[in-house]
Each structure stands twice: as structure tokens, then as C-alpha cells.
Amino acid sequence: MYDKYVGYVDDCFMKDAFLQKAMREAFEVFCNIPVCGSPSAELLAGFCDSILKKGGCQLSDEATDESFEKVVKVLAYFNEKDVFAEFCRKKLARRLLFDRSANDDRENSFLTKLKQNCGGQFTAKMEGMITDLTLAKDTQTNFKNFLDSNPNLQPGIDLTVTILTTGHWPSYKSSDLNLPEEMVKCVEVFNEFFDTQKKLRKLSWIYSLGTCNVIAKFEPKTMELVASTYQAALLLLFNYADRLSYSEILNQLNLTNEDLVRLLHSLSCAKYKILIKEPNSKTISPNDDFMFNYKFTDKMKRIEIPLLPVDERTKVIEEVDKDRRYAIDAAIVRIMKSRKILGHQELVMESVEQLQRMFKPDITAIKKRIEDLITREYLERDEENPTIFKYLA
């Protein structure tokens, strides 16, 4: 549609300024209308993800570059560019952490185009994520050398750890999962290694992002199960018990009910029934009992056990709202630091002008942030004229 109407304006109307303005306004209207409850920014980020991930759109390098060029052109009409950036960051994280990126060069090409059109701040976190993955490979090499030189500190199982910088990556839920004995030793050994490398940095383990390769001995044959850390921790409980109730699993793993229901559903009600559930139904309840399914078999020797996807849209919107508050605060302080004294209307207008490259700020939100900055003593009202603000150094 963009190509079609640009062609009309350029070729049929000789790039007439009035029609260029009309086209821009029209695109701004419909590009910002949600589709089936999803923000257009989310859908555009999903399109980019389909090009960049393994098994996605099979395009040539030339066609991929052309698609990215069109994405950044259409993105110019979006009011919520920060929502697009946050969804892109979430999807990039999944591609990088689960090795689902089709091509490193394409990832870098996409970020370069976004940076050229939206500025360095737009892509700073995503570039930091890619840098983290490169540094993580060096850390893993150092960890292997550490184990080789300390034979008494063996974790017992093969362990790969990816170190991430908190500020670059989306926030993930950190739980107090009770790790099985087999995994506790791994964490202890890596912590000891990390203390020798980065004494002033603190590790926070995000088990929800981990994957494990579990050797499962079924009666028909032995198989390799590719599972999440949570799924693996649950399965290992059956090394020491033939039958476990819902409440027993909940207490031993120290998970929330929501997380445990997802785990048990994936292992007993989904495609691969590694566990047998009593009563045999398609839903999980606190009264259920579970047993290891020794008779399970599959034509494949190695299978990946999927987890039910979690709707992350609400969380992304919350993250964007939080970032917007910081961005509005920073813009107001920046303006007042240079101007020292400014009227309310002028401050609001200058704030909107600074922020609209990333999002279309709500006037009410700006007013709330001004009041908050007054409370925190960044600004003060003029005693004689309350519509004039003064900057407090």
C-alpha cells in the first residue's frame, strides 16, 4: 500500500507537497489503529521476527534488506515506536537465548537500519544484548579452563551459563525454585568461578530461561528429552518417588500454582505424556496425582517438550509505560536545566517536541510527571505565578 500511494504521489502528481502531507496524515491514522486487540507496533515487530528467526520467512539477502527498508519507512508513521522497540527486544532475546536466530549478519543489518532512522538510543539495548552473547562465549571458555585446572570442582553434568547485563535485557521473573541435588552443585561451582572473575558483580539466576537435556529411561527405549529447567527439575523428583501428589510437587519445587499448572500440563496433558495423571483429564487440579510413564515411546530418540506460551503483551505495555515515565522526567529536567525558568505551556510543548520521536506523549502524563518532579524537589513553582516553574540545581 505504501509503495502504491508513493507511486501515485511521486509519478502522477509530481511529488505535490499538499498530497504528500495528505498521504502522511492518512498513514498516521490507520497505522495506529489496533488490529484484533493487538497494537500495530506488535504486529510489525512480529513480521520482523518472522524474517529473522530460523524456520521463518525464507527470503534472499536482497529481499530481506528490501523488507527492512520498508519496515523503517512505515515505522515513521507509528506513534508508539517505543512499543515496537520493546516487542523487538523481547523477540530478539528469545532468538538469541534459544539459538533461534537465522543469521547474525541479518540481525546486525536490521539494527543498523533502525539506528540510522530512529537514533542510537532506539537500538542501544538491543546492541548491548548482541554484545552480551559475544562476551558470554568468552566467559564459557574461561569456565571450561577453570574446571580443567580445578579437577576437584566438577559440576557433575555438562553446564553452559550465559551471563547477561540486567539493563540490556527484558526483565524476567526470578523465582526461588528449589533445585534438585544434581543441579545445586552446578550453581555452586559456577558461582565460585564467577567470584574469581567479577568480584564486584552479583549473579541473579533466571531458571525460567534455562534448558536441560534429560536422559529418560523408558521400558521401550532410552530417550533424550529437551526440557526447560523447571520441567527437568520436576522430572528429577521421580528418581526418588514413584507417585507424587500436586501438593507434594508444589512444596518440593517451591513454585507458584500458575507455574506448576503450566509445567504439569506440558508433561501430562500435552503431546508428550511423560507423566501419567490421575484422574485422567485434560486439566490440572490440586487433587491430582502423578506417576512417571515408563511405557512412553516415540519414533524419535530426541524430543523437545513444549511449554504453553505466556501472553507477554500486558507485561510489554507495563515495561513501556515505566520507561515512558523515566523518559518524560528526563526531558523535563533537561529542558528546565537549560532554561532555568519556564511557563507551564512552554514546558509541556517543548517536552512533547523532544519525546515525539519515540512516542506521542499524553499531556496529562506530562502534567503528572511535572507534579512528581516538584514533589521530589527538582522543580518549584514561582511564588507569585504558579504557572511558572523554576529549576532547582
Coordinates of C-alpha atoms in Angstrom, one line a residue, residues 85-86 88-99 124-136 162-172 201 206 209 315 319 322-323:
A85 CA 11.2 -1.4 20.1
E86 CA 10.2 -3.3 23.3
C88 CA 11.5 -6.3 19.0
R89 CA 13.7 -6.6 22.1
K90 CA 11.6 -9.4 23.6
K91 CA 11.7 -11.3 20.3
L92 CA 15.4 -10.7 19.9
A93 CA 16.0 -12.1 23.4
R94 CA 14.2 -15.3 22.5
R95 CA 16.1 -15.7 19.3
L96 CA 19.5 -15.1 21.0
L97 CA 18.9 -17.2 24.1
F98 CA 17.4 -20.2 22.4
D99 CA 19.6 -20.1 19.4
A124 CA 21.2 0.7 22.4
K125 CA 19.7 -2.1 24.5
M126 CA 19.4 -4.5 21.5
E127 CA 23.0 -3.9 20.5
G128 CA 24.0 -4.5 24.1
M129 CA 22.2 -7.9 24.0
I130 CA 24.2 -9.0 21.0
T131 CA 27.4 -7.8 22.7
D132 CA 26.5 -9.8 25.8
L133 CA 26.2 -13.0 23.8
T134 CA 29.6 -12.5 22.3
L135 CA 31.1 -11.9 25.8
A136 CA 29.2 -14.9 27.2
T162 CA 25.1 -17.3 29.6
I163 CA 25.9 -14.1 31.5
L164 CA 23.6 -11.1 30.7
T165 CA 23.7 -7.5 31.7
T166 CA 20.5 -6.6 33.5
G167 CA 20.0 -3.2 31.9
H168 CA 20.1 -4.5 28.3
W169 CA 17.6 -7.4 28.5
P170 CA 13.9 -7.5 29.2
S171 CA 13.0 -8.2 32.9
Y172 CA 12.3 -11.8 33.6
R201 CA 29.2 -8.1 40.2
I206 CA 16.9 -16.9 35.9
L209 CA 15.2 -19.3 30.7
K315 CA 4.0 -7.1 30.5
E319 CA 7.5 -2.0 30.7
K322 CA 7.5 2.6 33.1
D323 CA 10.2 3.6 30.5

